[in-house]
Structure formats: C-alpha cells, structure tokens
Amino acid sequence: MNQKYLKNLIFYQMTGIDARITNPDQRLTQDIEKWAESLSNIYSNLTKPLLDIYMFGRKLSEILGLMGPVYVIAWYFVCGLIIKLLSPSFGALIAEQQRREGKFRADHFSIVNNSEEIAFYRGHDWENNRVDKSLMSLTKHISSVLWRRLYMGTIDNFLVKYGATMVAYGILALPVFGSRSDTYLQKIGDDTGNITRDYIKNSSYLINMAKAIGKLVVSYKDMQSLAGYTSLISDTYKVLDDLDVQKYERSCVKPLPIMRGVFKEKDLIKFKNVPIVSPNGDVLIERLNLKLIPGMHTVIRGPNGCGKSSLFRTLGELWPLFGGVVTKPNIKKMSYIPQRPYLPYGSFRDQLIYPDLVPTKTDEELEEILKSVSFDYFIKDRGGFDKIEDWNDTLSGGQKQKIALSRILYHKPLFAILDECTSNVSIEVEKKAYEKYIEEGITLITVTHRESLIKYHQYALIMDGNGNWEFTAL
Ligand SMILES: Nc1ncnc2c1ncn2[C@@H]1O[C@H](COP(=O)(O)OP(=O)(O)OP(=O)(O)O)[C@@H](O)[C@H]1O
C-alpha cells in the first residue's frame, strides 16, 4: 500500500484533488496495524475451537450417538441466528471509530505543525475547543459502542452459557432416558458406577465442546471488527487504484470536464489551447497558448488567486489536464521552488541535494553554490554538511529560501520555476542568485509581486483574475 501511495503523484492527489480520504496517514499506519491484529485474533480464535469441536464431538458421539453433538451444534446455530438478528453492525461502528480517531489525531498533528503561528496568535483556547470537540465526538462514539457491546455481551452470555447448560443437561440424560437407553443400559450392565463414570466423561467432553462452539459463536465480534477494518483498507485501495488511472471524486458545484489533455516531451514549454481548471471545476483560464524556449526568461504576474500557481500545478501534472497539449522537458530538467520550501529531516547536505539520494557534487562545490546566495558561513556555524537536524523547525524563513535557491544551482535545470521564492531574502541575495542562474544558462519563470525582479526577465505573462491573460515582451 505504501508503494501505491508513493507511486508518482498519488500522495498529493489523494488529499490535493480527491476528497474521499482525508487522513491517509492514519489509513496507512494505524488502520493497517489494527486490521492485521484483528486478522491474527480471528485465526487463533477459529482454529483451536474448530479442532476442539471435532475432537470432543467425536468422543461424545461414541457414547451418546451422533445426535448428542448434533443437538449441541443445533443449539449454537440457533444462538448464532438470534445474535445475528440482535447484533448492531459492529463493523460499521469500528470503521466510524477509526474515522473519528483519525480526525482527533489530525487535529493534534495540525497543532504540532503550526505551533509557532498558534502561539503567536495565542490560539490555544481555539485549538483546545477544536480538539475537545473531536475528543467528545470520539468518546461519545466509543461509549455508545461499549454500551452495545455490554448488552450484546449479556445476551451472548445468556444464550451461550445458561441456555447451553440447560441443553447440555438434556443431552447428558440421553443415554439413560433417550430412545436408545435400553441398548446402553444393557451394554454397561445396569451398573450405576459405570453410568456415573460415563456421565462425568460426557459432561467433561460436553463442557469442552460447548466452550469451543461458544467461542466460535461469540467470535462474530472479532469478525465484525475485522470487517470494519477491512472496509477501511479496501476503500483506501480503491481510491489508490482510481487515482492511479486518474479517476477523481470530489463534490464540485460544477461537474468536472472530461480529461482530454495530452502531454508531450521536448526541451521547451508550450501550452496549446490548454484550460487551467481547479480540482473544484473552476475554470481559471479557458484557453492558454504560450511558447517558451530556453533563454526566454519570463515573469508571471497577476492578482491573488488568478491562477499563477495553478498554471504550474497543471504543468507539473499535479492537477488533471482537461484539454489541449502541454509540451515540456523531462521532469528532471525542470525545478519548482515554492514560497515555503520543503526541508526534509536529514543532513544539511540532504537539504541542498533534495530529492537526490546521493550527491553528484563534492562538499567544496556545494560550498561554492552556497556562496552564490551568501549562505556559506552557515556550514561552519552549524556543524558542517553532515549535521542532521529538523531544519524546518530551526531555520528562519529567509534561510529556508536560501537553501531552496541553492538547490537550483545544484540541479542546474533547463527551466526553473520560482514561485515567490525570494520574498524573505534581501534584494542583494536575490540579485546574486538571479545573476548566477542566468550565467549558468537556466531559463527562469518567476511568479512575483516584487518590482526588483522584473529586470531579469524579457517576457511577461499577465493574468487579470477574470480568466484573461496577455503574453508580452518587456
Ligand atoms: N487544491 C485546490 N482545490 C481547489 N481549488 C484550488 C486549490 N488550490 C487553489 N485553488 C483555487 O484556484 C485558484 C487559483 O489559485 P492559485 O494558487 O493558482 O492562485 P495564485 O494566482 O497563485 O495566487 P497567489 O498570488 O495568492 O499565490 C484560487 O481561486 C484557489 O482558491
């Protein structure tokens, strides 16, 4: 399942485009663990009782005839039917419990992720209220499940223990009072000692067999738990398979158009009659026509929400392509730097070479790269390239952006898409980085509101926020 989730862009599309699963982390960790635990419980709760039923049933039938074990099994069959009729659907209840646990966990996860912002806003009361609501909803559900388990437990015990005892006494009396009593009494010679010995033997077999059948009957709870976890896992599998063939589900105001777009590979970027459509079905641009060959440094401008980043989401195949033809270089020849760069847990070197696993440049070369964004001093200050830290938590916004700017010089792509990624660095650093990019032959596509960046570009794509766009030379 991990492999399916991390295949291509499915991990992004699962929450970014599709809306069926909101907590994939819980589905891929806790739910699978519980499913496996539940499955192993079923195995141990089924195999031993089945063996016991067979063994003790055989022994019992030697003295009581076949009808002895058949009566016991028939009684438990009736019990099973009654329990099935009365029992609530524990499978669905378990699945719902998992969903609520996922929501509770996600709320805590969001506090960990945004603790600094929440602390500055003094948002603890608000967060407390939100977490409390999820906790209340979870505990309410769990207590209702426990109540149902309690009353079902009482019914189970009544039927499986007391009812079974009464049936058992009837069965134990069969040799002496049953239809074949004459044959039995003749065989053992009417000796009360023998009758008592058989009675004790039979009651011991019967108790063991009854226990085994009882365990089997009440294991319906385990079955239902397993069914609940299985339904969660199979839902997740279905969504993963759908996403793999680009089948998305989301409640949209307007129906999504059919995906008819085509991607082609070439060392340029070209949009031919391409609509830019959000996953909600909002058409941000009806038809975009644009051709950028290497060397055409282009700035993209427009009001907030006009679709600047969405253009790159479509170009990067994160969002579905609903029409037209997009021509672009191989993904390895393109780099995208967002406003808030991603810094994975790892060494300082890992931050610079991400997503490469092994560096293709020496530490000296990496230091040279850092010089281009005035960040080389940092390596000595913070313990060298091998220092492992949670850089996301310990670096300032500007320092994170300097790492992202350095990454471009490490990867040296044909096209670099810079999405407001210099907003926290000084104009001097921005100048050094941009001049170096141009010197290295990297074609820049920049989204910015900063006037200071315009001079590095020769073309502009301007969007007005109403679906209109214009591509001009500067
Ligand atoms: N995952 C998403 N699902 C649905 N709609 C989205 C999603 N992401 C963005 N949008 C919508 O698409 C529109 C364009 O968003 P986009 O991020 O491209 O704006 P932008 O031009 O980059 O804005 P800004 O300058 O503020 O960064 C917005 O109306 C936004 O609400």
Short mmCIF file of C-alpha atoms and ligand atoms in Angstrom, two decimals:
data_model
loop_
_atom_site.label_atom_id
_atom_site.label_comp_id
_atom_site.label_asym_id
_atom_site.label_seq_id
_atom_site.Cartn_x
_atom_site.Cartn_y
_atom_site.Cartn_z
CA MET A 1 0.00 0.00 0.00
CA ASN A 2 2.93 2.31 0.77
CA GLN A 3 4.26 1.71 -2.70
CA LYS A 4 0.91 2.52 -4.29
CA TYR A 5 0.61 5.66 -2.16
CA LEU A 6 4.07 6.92 -3.06
CA LYS A 7 3.77 5.99 -6.72
CA ASN A 8 4.02 9.04 -8.99
CA LEU A 9 1.94 11.87 -7.53
CA ILE A 10 -0.75 9.80 -5.84
CA PHE A 11 0.23 11.00 -2.33
CA TYR A 12 -0.52 14.58 -3.47
CA GLN A 13 -3.67 13.79 -5.43
CA MET A 14 -5.19 11.77 -2.60
CA THR A 15 -5.77 14.89 -0.49
CA GLY A 16 -5.00 17.65 -3.02
CA ILE A 17 -7.56 16.62 -5.64
CA ASP A 18 -9.62 13.68 -4.43
CA ALA A 19 -11.78 14.19 -1.36
CA ARG A 20 -12.67 10.63 -0.34
CA ILE A 21 -9.89 10.08 2.19
CA THR A 22 -8.93 12.92 4.50
CA ASN A 23 -6.45 11.10 6.75
CA PRO A 24 -4.22 8.85 4.61
CA ASP A 25 -1.55 8.79 7.34
CA GLN A 26 -3.94 7.01 9.71
CA ARG A 27 -5.11 4.63 6.96
CA LEU A 28 -1.55 3.67 6.11
CA THR A 29 -0.33 3.19 9.65
CA GLN A 30 -2.79 2.54 12.49
CA ASP A 31 -5.64 1.07 10.43
CA ILE A 32 -3.39 -1.50 8.75
CA GLU A 33 -1.86 -2.45 12.10
CA LYS A 34 -5.31 -2.94 13.65
CA TRP A 35 -6.51 -4.90 10.65
CA ALA A 36 -3.51 -7.26 10.90
CA GLU A 37 -4.03 -7.65 14.65
CA SER A 38 -7.71 -8.38 14.16
CA LEU A 39 -6.92 -10.94 11.44
CA SER A 40 -4.42 -12.75 13.66
CA ASN A 41 -7.00 -12.81 16.51
CA ILE A 42 -9.54 -14.40 14.20
CA TYR A 43 -7.03 -17.04 13.23
CA SER A 44 -6.32 -18.05 16.82
CA ASN A 45 -9.99 -17.75 17.82
CA LEU A 46 -11.11 -20.02 14.99
CA THR A 47 -8.54 -22.74 14.55
CA LYS A 48 -8.37 -24.08 18.12
CA PRO A 49 -12.16 -24.10 18.68
CA LEU A 50 -12.70 -25.88 15.33
CA LEU A 51 -10.20 -28.57 16.31
CA ASP A 52 -11.80 -28.90 19.77
CA ILE A 53 -15.29 -29.25 18.29
CA TYR A 54 -14.08 -32.03 16.02
CA MET A 55 -12.21 -33.94 18.75
CA PHE A 56 -14.78 -33.64 21.55
CA GLY A 57 -17.68 -34.12 19.14
CA ARG A 58 -16.17 -37.44 18.04
CA LYS A 59 -15.66 -38.57 21.62
CA LEU A 60 -19.18 -37.58 22.60
CA SER A 61 -20.77 -39.40 19.69
CA GLU A 62 -19.08 -42.64 20.80
CA ILE A 63 -21.36 -42.80 23.88
CA LEU A 64 -24.26 -40.51 23.01
CA GLY A 65 -24.56 -41.37 19.36
CA LEU A 66 -24.44 -38.77 16.60
CA MET A 67 -27.47 -36.93 17.98
CA GLY A 68 -25.54 -35.69 21.07
CA PRO A 69 -23.13 -33.37 19.26
CA VAL A 70 -25.79 -32.54 16.64
CA TYR A 71 -28.12 -31.17 19.38
CA VAL A 72 -25.29 -29.06 20.81
CA ILE A 73 -24.34 -27.68 17.41
CA ALA A 74 -28.03 -27.04 16.58
CA TRP A 75 -28.43 -25.05 19.80
CA TYR A 76 -25.44 -22.89 19.00
CA PHE A 77 -26.68 -22.45 15.46
CA VAL A 78 -29.92 -21.04 16.87
CA CYS A 79 -27.84 -18.83 19.20
CA GLY A 80 -25.83 -17.60 16.22
CA LEU A 81 -29.03 -16.68 14.35
CA ILE A 82 -30.51 -14.84 17.37
CA ILE A 83 -27.22 -12.96 17.93
CA LYS A 84 -27.02 -12.03 14.25
CA LEU A 85 -30.57 -10.65 14.37
CA LEU A 86 -29.99 -8.62 17.52
CA SER A 87 -26.41 -7.51 16.99
CA PRO A 88 -25.72 -3.99 15.71
CA SER A 89 -23.26 -3.70 12.84
CA PHE A 90 -20.02 -3.58 14.81
CA GLY A 91 -18.06 -3.49 11.53
CA ALA A 92 -19.54 -0.13 10.54
CA LEU A 93 -19.19 1.14 14.11
CA ILE A 94 -15.49 0.21 14.17
CA ALA A 95 -14.91 1.92 10.82
CA GLU A 96 -16.61 5.06 12.15
CA GLN A 97 -14.49 4.90 15.31
CA GLN A 98 -11.35 4.79 13.18
CA ARG A 99 -12.53 7.82 11.22
CA ARG A 100 -13.13 9.80 14.41
CA GLU A 101 -9.75 8.73 15.81
CA GLY A 102 -8.18 9.94 12.56
CA LYS A 103 -9.84 13.35 12.92
CA PHE A 104 -8.65 13.64 16.54
CA ARG A 105 -5.11 12.73 15.52
CA ALA A 106 -5.18 15.16 12.57
CA ASP A 107 -6.20 17.99 14.94
CA HIS A 108 -3.19 17.30 17.15
CA PHE A 109 -0.98 16.94 14.11
CA SER A 110 -2.06 20.36 12.90
CA ILE A 111 -1.12 21.89 16.30
CA VAL A 112 2.36 20.33 16.08
CA ASN A 113 2.76 21.60 12.51
CA ASN A 114 1.61 25.14 13.25
CA SER A 115 2.64 25.54 16.89
CA GLU A 116 4.56 28.78 16.34
CA GLU A 117 1.75 30.53 14.48
CA ILE A 118 -0.81 29.33 17.05
CA ALA A 119 1.45 30.50 19.91
CA PHE A 120 1.84 33.99 18.40
CA TYR A 121 -1.93 34.27 17.94
CA ARG A 122 -2.45 32.87 21.46
CA GLY A 123 -4.81 30.46 19.72
CA HIS A 124 -4.63 27.78 22.42
CA ASP A 125 -8.26 28.26 23.54
CA TRP A 126 -9.48 27.93 19.99
CA GLU A 127 -7.36 24.81 19.44
CA ASN A 128 -8.48 23.42 22.80
CA ASN A 129 -12.08 23.90 21.74
CA ARG A 130 -11.46 22.16 18.41
CA VAL A 131 -9.55 19.25 19.92
CA ASP A 132 -12.18 18.93 22.68
CA LYS A 133 -14.94 18.67 20.07
CA SER A 134 -13.13 15.84 18.23
CA LEU A 135 -12.37 14.11 21.52
CA MET A 136 -16.01 14.40 22.67
CA SER A 137 -17.24 13.05 19.36
CA LEU A 138 -14.79 10.14 19.65
CA THR A 139 -15.55 9.31 23.29
CA LYS A 140 -19.31 9.58 22.66
CA HIS A 141 -19.00 7.11 19.83
CA ILE A 142 -16.74 4.76 21.81
CA SER A 143 -19.10 4.81 24.79
CA SER A 144 -22.07 4.02 22.54
CA VAL A 145 -20.07 1.10 21.06
CA LEU A 146 -19.21 -0.12 24.57
CA TRP A 147 -22.86 0.04 25.68
CA ARG A 148 -23.86 -2.01 22.67
CA ARG A 149 -21.07 -4.46 23.42
CA LEU A 150 -22.33 -4.70 27.01
CA TYR A 151 -25.90 -5.56 26.09
CA MET A 152 -24.78 -7.92 23.36
CA GLY A 153 -22.36 -9.48 25.88
CA THR A 154 -25.28 -10.08 28.27
CA ILE A 155 -27.36 -11.68 25.54
CA ASP A 156 -24.37 -13.75 24.40
CA ASN A 157 -23.73 -15.00 27.92
CA PHE A 158 -27.36 -15.81 28.49
CA LEU A 159 -27.67 -17.82 25.31
CA VAL A 160 -24.22 -19.31 25.10
CA LYS A 161 -23.69 -20.13 28.80
CA TYR A 162 -27.06 -20.61 30.54
CA GLY A 163 -29.06 -21.77 27.55
CA ALA A 164 -26.27 -24.14 26.60
CA THR A 165 -26.10 -25.59 30.15
CA MET A 166 -29.80 -26.46 30.01
CA VAL A 167 -29.42 -28.10 26.60
CA ALA A 168 -26.33 -29.92 27.89
CA TYR A 169 -28.20 -31.46 30.85
CA GLY A 170 -30.83 -32.71 28.45
CA ILE A 171 -28.14 -34.26 26.25
CA LEU A 172 -26.35 -35.89 29.21
CA ALA A 173 -29.59 -37.64 30.09
CA LEU A 174 -29.88 -39.17 26.63
CA PRO A 175 -28.05 -42.48 27.37
CA VAL A 176 -30.37 -43.30 30.27
CA PHE A 177 -33.64 -41.64 29.19
CA GLY A 178 -33.25 -41.38 25.41
CA SER A 179 -34.74 -43.70 22.75
CA ARG A 180 -31.57 -45.87 22.73
CA SER A 181 -31.45 -46.20 26.55
CA ASP A 182 -32.23 -49.97 26.51
CA THR A 183 -29.18 -50.77 24.39
CA TYR A 184 -26.97 -48.54 26.55
CA LEU A 185 -28.17 -49.97 29.88
CA GLN A 186 -27.76 -53.49 28.57
CA LYS A 187 -24.22 -52.73 27.41
CA ILE A 188 -22.99 -51.36 30.71
CA GLY A 189 -24.92 -53.95 32.73
CA ASP A 190 -27.16 -51.53 34.62
CA ASP A 191 -24.22 -50.64 36.87
CA THR A 192 -24.67 -47.17 38.46
CA GLY A 193 -20.88 -46.82 38.82
CA ASN A 194 -20.49 -47.14 35.04
CA ILE A 195 -23.38 -44.75 34.43
CA THR A 196 -21.71 -42.18 36.72
CA ARG A 197 -18.33 -42.69 35.01
CA ASP A 198 -19.90 -42.11 31.55
CA TYR A 199 -21.87 -39.16 32.90
CA ILE A 200 -18.67 -37.47 34.18
CA LYS A 201 -16.79 -38.29 30.98
CA ASN A 202 -19.61 -36.96 28.81
CA SER A 203 -20.09 -33.82 30.83
CA SER A 204 -16.35 -33.06 30.54
CA TYR A 205 -16.47 -33.58 26.73
CA LEU A 206 -19.63 -31.57 26.52
CA ILE A 207 -18.22 -28.68 28.56
CA ASN A 208 -15.14 -28.54 26.35
CA MET A 209 -17.13 -28.80 23.16
CA ALA A 210 -19.62 -26.19 24.35
CA LYS A 211 -16.77 -23.86 25.24
CA ALA A 212 -15.29 -24.27 21.76
CA ILE A 213 -18.61 -23.66 20.00
CA GLY A 214 -19.36 -20.76 22.32
CA LYS A 215 -16.02 -19.20 21.43
CA LEU A 216 -16.80 -19.67 17.77
CA VAL A 217 -20.26 -18.10 18.11
CA VAL A 218 -19.04 -15.06 20.03
CA SER A 219 -16.10 -14.61 17.68
CA TYR A 220 -18.65 -12.82 15.46
CA LYS A 221 -17.48 -9.66 17.26
CA ASP A 222 -13.94 -10.26 16.03
CA MET A 223 -15.33 -10.97 12.57
CA GLN A 224 -17.24 -7.70 12.62
CA SER A 225 -14.17 -5.78 13.81
CA LEU A 226 -12.20 -7.39 11.02
CA ALA A 227 -14.96 -6.45 8.55
CA GLY A 228 -14.78 -2.82 9.77
CA TYR A 229 -11.01 -2.60 9.34
CA THR A 230 -11.19 -4.46 6.04
CA SER A 231 -13.73 -1.97 4.69
CA LEU A 232 -11.37 0.90 5.56
CA ILE A 233 -8.44 -0.83 3.91
CA SER A 234 -10.40 -1.79 0.81
CA ASP A 235 -11.75 1.80 0.49
CA THR A 236 -8.18 3.04 0.61
CA TYR A 237 -7.11 0.51 -2.02
CA LYS A 238 -9.99 1.54 -4.25
CA VAL A 239 -9.07 5.22 -4.03
CA LEU A 240 -5.39 4.41 -4.69
CA ASP A 241 -6.35 2.35 -7.75
CA ASP A 242 -8.69 5.09 -9.00
CA LEU A 243 -6.02 7.75 -8.60
CA ASP A 244 -3.59 5.56 -10.48
CA VAL A 245 -5.89 5.78 -13.52
CA GLN A 246 -6.68 9.45 -12.84
CA LYS A 247 -10.21 8.85 -11.60
CA TYR A 248 -11.00 11.52 -9.03
CA GLU A 249 -14.06 12.03 -6.82
CA ARG A 250 -14.86 15.29 -5.17
CA SER A 251 -18.10 17.17 -4.55
CA CYS A 252 -17.97 20.05 -7.02
CA VAL A 253 -20.51 22.78 -7.71
CA LYS A 254 -19.96 22.18 -11.43
CA PRO A 255 -19.24 18.75 -12.92
CA LEU A 256 -15.59 18.28 -13.88
CA PRO A 257 -14.90 18.21 -17.61
CA ILE A 258 -13.55 15.04 -19.20
CA MET A 259 -9.76 14.80 -19.18
CA ARG A 260 -8.68 15.07 -22.78
CA GLY A 261 -5.33 16.85 -22.48
CA VAL A 262 -2.08 15.45 -23.81
CA PHE A 263 1.48 15.86 -22.53
CA LYS A 264 4.43 15.82 -24.93
CA GLU A 265 8.14 15.89 -24.15
CA LYS A 266 10.55 18.39 -25.75
CA ASP A 267 13.13 20.89 -24.47
CA LEU A 268 10.68 23.79 -24.35
CA ILE A 269 7.47 24.75 -22.59
CA LYS A 270 4.38 25.12 -24.73
CA PHE A 271 0.68 25.38 -23.86
CA LYS A 272 -1.63 24.86 -26.82
CA ASN A 273 -5.31 25.54 -26.11
CA VAL A 274 -4.88 24.44 -22.51
CA PRO A 275 -7.62 25.22 -19.98
CA ILE A 276 -6.47 25.84 -16.40
CA VAL A 277 -9.14 24.24 -14.22
CA SER A 278 -9.02 23.84 -10.44
CA PRO A 279 -9.95 20.49 -8.82
CA ASN A 280 -13.26 22.16 -7.87
CA GLY A 281 -14.06 22.60 -11.54
CA ASP A 282 -13.45 26.39 -11.56
CA VAL A 283 -12.12 27.44 -14.94
CA LEU A 284 -9.32 29.89 -14.12
CA ILE A 285 -8.22 30.30 -17.76
CA GLU A 286 -10.33 28.98 -20.60
CA ARG A 287 -7.57 28.53 -23.14
CA LEU A 288 -3.88 29.27 -22.70
CA ASN A 289 -1.48 29.49 -25.64
CA LEU A 290 2.14 30.09 -24.80
CA LYS A 291 5.58 29.01 -26.03
CA LEU A 292 8.79 29.43 -24.03
CA ILE A 293 12.07 28.26 -25.50
CA PRO A 294 15.26 28.09 -23.41
CA GLY A 295 16.58 31.59 -22.75
CA MET A 296 13.13 33.26 -22.64
CA HIS A 297 13.16 34.43 -19.03
CA THR A 298 9.54 35.16 -18.17
CA VAL A 299 7.82 36.80 -15.25
CA ILE A 300 4.24 35.87 -14.33
CA ARG A 301 2.10 38.48 -12.66
CA GLY A 302 -1.49 38.92 -11.63
CA PRO A 303 -3.75 39.42 -8.60
CA ASN A 304 -4.03 36.85 -5.80
CA GLY A 305 -5.97 33.77 -6.79
CA CYS A 306 -5.80 34.45 -10.55
CA GLY A 307 -4.18 31.07 -11.20
CA LYS A 308 -0.42 31.69 -11.30
CA SER A 309 0.50 28.68 -9.15
CA SER A 310 -2.29 26.66 -10.75
CA LEU A 311 -0.54 27.08 -14.08
CA PHE A 312 2.47 25.25 -12.62
CA ARG A 313 0.29 22.64 -10.96
CA THR A 314 -1.07 21.86 -14.42
CA LEU A 315 2.41 21.98 -15.95
CA GLY A 316 3.79 19.72 -13.20
CA GLU A 317 0.90 17.22 -13.76
CA LEU A 318 -0.30 17.71 -10.18
CA TRP A 319 -3.70 18.80 -11.46
CA PRO A 320 -5.51 16.96 -14.24
CA LEU A 321 -5.12 18.25 -17.76
CA PHE A 322 -8.60 18.73 -19.18
CA GLY A 323 -7.70 19.73 -22.71
CA GLY A 324 -5.12 20.94 -25.21
CA VAL A 325 -1.48 19.95 -25.48
CA VAL A 326 1.26 20.70 -23.00
CA THR A 327 4.80 20.27 -24.26
CA LYS A 328 7.55 20.32 -21.66
CA PRO A 329 11.01 18.95 -20.98
CA ASN A 330 11.61 15.81 -18.98
CA ILE A 331 10.74 16.42 -15.32
CA LYS A 332 14.47 16.10 -14.43
CA LYS A 333 15.17 19.23 -16.47
CA MET A 334 12.70 21.34 -14.51
CA SER A 335 12.82 22.65 -10.94
CA TYR A 336 9.99 24.21 -8.98
CA ILE A 337 10.71 26.34 -5.92
CA PRO A 338 7.67 27.29 -3.84
CA GLN A 339 7.37 30.17 -1.39
CA ARG A 340 7.70 27.82 1.60
CA PRO A 341 10.36 25.30 0.60
CA TYR A 342 10.24 21.76 1.87
CA LEU A 343 13.16 20.75 4.08
CA PRO A 344 13.14 17.04 4.96
CA TYR A 345 14.64 15.71 8.18
CA GLY A 346 18.26 14.86 7.39
CA SER A 347 21.76 16.28 6.99
CA PHE A 348 22.46 19.79 5.75
CA ARG A 349 23.81 18.21 2.55
CA ASP A 350 20.46 16.42 2.05
CA GLN A 351 18.73 19.80 2.07
CA LEU A 352 20.85 21.04 -0.81
CA ILE A 353 20.63 17.94 -3.00
CA TYR A 354 16.96 17.03 -2.36
CA PRO A 355 15.44 14.92 -3.96
CA ASP A 356 18.77 13.28 -4.95
CA LEU A 357 19.74 10.46 -2.60
CA VAL A 358 23.47 10.62 -3.36
CA PRO A 359 25.28 13.91 -4.09
CA THR A 360 26.74 14.39 -7.56
CA LYS A 361 28.87 17.30 -6.33
CA THR A 362 31.67 17.48 -3.75
CA ASP A 363 31.34 19.41 -0.49
CA GLU A 364 33.67 22.10 -1.91
CA GLU A 365 31.35 22.52 -4.91
CA LEU A 366 28.36 22.69 -2.60
CA GLU A 367 30.13 25.40 -0.59
CA GLU A 368 30.68 27.38 -3.80
CA ILE A 369 26.96 27.11 -4.51
CA LEU A 370 26.16 28.42 -1.04
CA LYS A 371 28.43 31.39 -1.68
CA SER A 372 26.17 32.41 -4.57
CA VAL A 373 23.34 33.00 -2.09
CA SER A 374 25.59 34.34 0.74
CA PHE A 375 24.96 31.29 2.88
CA ASP A 376 28.40 29.63 3.02
CA TYR A 377 29.10 30.99 6.54
CA PHE A 378 26.29 28.82 7.81
CA ILE A 379 28.08 25.46 7.29
CA LYS A 380 30.80 26.29 9.81
CA ASP A 381 28.35 27.90 12.24
CA ARG A 382 26.07 24.86 12.28
CA GLY A 383 28.42 21.88 12.26
CA GLY A 384 29.11 21.15 8.59
CA PHE A 385 27.32 19.29 5.81
CA ASP A 386 26.82 16.12 7.88
CA LYS A 387 24.89 17.80 10.69
CA ILE A 388 21.44 16.22 10.99
CA GLU A 389 18.58 18.39 12.24
CA ASP A 390 14.93 19.14 11.75
CA TRP A 391 15.82 22.10 9.54
CA ASN A 392 12.20 23.05 9.05
CA ASP A 393 11.93 23.95 12.72
CA THR A 394 15.33 25.52 13.23
CA LEU A 395 15.85 27.74 10.18
CA SER A 396 14.40 31.18 9.54
CA GLY A 397 12.11 31.80 6.57
CA GLY A 398 14.93 33.57 4.67
CA GLN A 399 17.44 30.79 5.43
CA LYS A 400 15.00 28.18 4.13
CA GLN A 401 14.60 30.20 0.93
CA LYS A 402 18.41 30.42 0.56
CA ILE A 403 18.58 26.62 0.66
CA ALA A 404 15.87 26.39 -1.99
CA LEU A 405 17.72 28.93 -4.16
CA SER A 406 20.92 26.88 -3.77
CA ARG A 407 19.11 23.71 -4.84
CA ILE A 408 18.55 25.25 -8.28
CA LEU A 409 22.28 25.76 -8.70
CA TYR A 410 22.91 22.19 -7.59
CA HIS A 411 20.41 20.65 -10.05
CA LYS A 412 21.01 23.19 -12.88
CA PRO A 413 17.68 22.57 -14.62
CA LEU A 414 16.81 23.79 -18.10
CA PHE A 415 13.81 25.70 -16.69
CA ALA A 416 13.48 26.92 -13.09
CA ILE A 417 10.07 27.95 -11.82
CA LEU A 418 10.43 30.36 -8.93
CA ASP A 419 7.09 30.89 -7.21
CA GLU A 420 7.52 33.91 -4.89
CA CYS A 421 10.54 32.10 -3.51
CA THR A 422 12.64 35.18 -2.72
CA SER A 423 10.07 37.03 -0.62
CA ASN A 424 12.13 36.59 2.58
CA VAL A 425 15.65 37.22 1.28
CA SER A 426 17.33 40.59 0.74
CA ILE A 427 17.48 42.30 -2.65
CA GLU A 428 21.29 41.69 -2.70
CA VAL A 429 20.93 37.94 -2.24
CA GLU A 430 18.16 37.86 -4.84
CA LYS A 431 20.44 39.75 -7.28
CA LYS A 432 23.40 37.38 -6.69
CA ALA A 433 21.21 34.31 -7.15
CA TYR A 434 19.43 35.55 -10.29
CA GLU A 435 22.67 36.67 -11.95
CA LYS A 436 24.21 33.28 -11.23
CA TYR A 437 21.17 31.43 -12.67
CA ILE A 438 21.36 33.42 -15.89
CA GLU A 439 25.14 32.86 -16.08
CA GLU A 440 24.54 29.08 -15.69
CA GLY A 441 22.07 29.10 -18.60
CA ILE A 442 18.97 28.34 -16.51
CA THR A 443 15.77 29.75 -18.01
CA LEU A 444 13.74 31.50 -15.33
CA ILE A 445 9.99 31.57 -14.93
CA THR A 446 9.24 33.75 -11.95
CA VAL A 447 6.00 34.45 -10.14
CA THR A 448 6.45 37.65 -8.21
CA HIS A 449 4.91 40.84 -6.94
CA ARG A 450 8.43 42.34 -6.46
CA GLU A 451 9.43 45.07 -8.94
CA SER A 452 13.13 44.37 -8.26
CA LEU A 453 12.88 41.03 -10.07
CA ILE A 454 11.38 42.25 -13.33
CA LYS A 455 14.72 43.32 -14.81
CA TYR A 456 15.96 39.72 -15.01
CA HIS A 457 13.21 38.78 -17.49
CA GLN A 458 12.46 39.64 -21.09
CA TYR A 459 8.84 38.46 -21.24
CA ALA A 460 5.77 38.74 -19.06
CA LEU A 461 2.63 36.66 -18.74
CA ILE A 462 0.00 38.85 -17.14
CA MET A 463 -3.28 37.45 -15.81
CA ASP A 464 -6.16 39.68 -14.73
CA GLY A 465 -8.02 37.28 -12.43
CA ASN A 466 -11.07 37.15 -14.74
CA GLY A 467 -9.66 34.45 -16.98
CA ASN A 468 -7.90 36.89 -19.36
CA TRP A 469 -4.17 36.74 -19.99
CA GLU A 470 -1.56 38.50 -22.08
CA PHE A 471 1.96 37.45 -23.07
CA THR A 472 4.23 40.37 -23.94
CA ALA A 473 7.88 41.24 -24.42
CA LEU A 474 9.19 43.62 -21.75
N1 LIG B 1 -6.36 22.32 -4.21
C1 LIG B 1 -7.24 23.20 -4.66
N2 LIG B 1 -8.51 22.83 -4.84
C2 LIG B 1 -9.43 23.68 -5.33
N3 LIG B 1 -9.18 24.96 -5.66
C3 LIG B 1 -7.93 25.41 -5.50
C4 LIG B 1 -6.89 24.56 -4.99
N4 LIG B 1 -5.76 25.29 -4.94
C5 LIG B 1 -6.07 26.52 -5.40
N5 LIG B 1 -7.36 26.60 -5.73
C6 LIG B 1 -8.08 27.76 -6.25
O1 LIG B 1 -7.53 28.07 -7.52
C7 LIG B 1 -7.48 29.49 -7.69
C8 LIG B 1 -6.08 29.89 -8.14
O2 LIG B 1 -5.18 29.61 -7.08
P1 LIG B 1 -3.60 29.86 -7.25
O3 LIG B 1 -2.94 29.25 -6.09
O4 LIG B 1 -3.19 29.43 -8.61
O5 LIG B 1 -3.52 31.44 -7.15
P2 LIG B 1 -2.28 32.40 -7.36
O6 LIG B 1 -2.54 33.21 -8.58
O7 LIG B 1 -1.01 31.64 -7.32
O8 LIG B 1 -2.45 33.31 -6.06
P3 LIG B 1 -1.36 33.96 -5.08
O9 LIG B 1 -0.77 35.13 -5.78
O10 LIG B 1 -2.22 34.40 -3.94
O11 LIG B 1 -0.39 32.90 -4.72
C9 LIG B 1 -7.89 30.11 -6.38
O12 LIG B 1 -9.22 30.58 -6.51
C10 LIG B 1 -7.83 28.99 -5.39
O13 LIG B 1 -8.85 29.13 -4.43
#
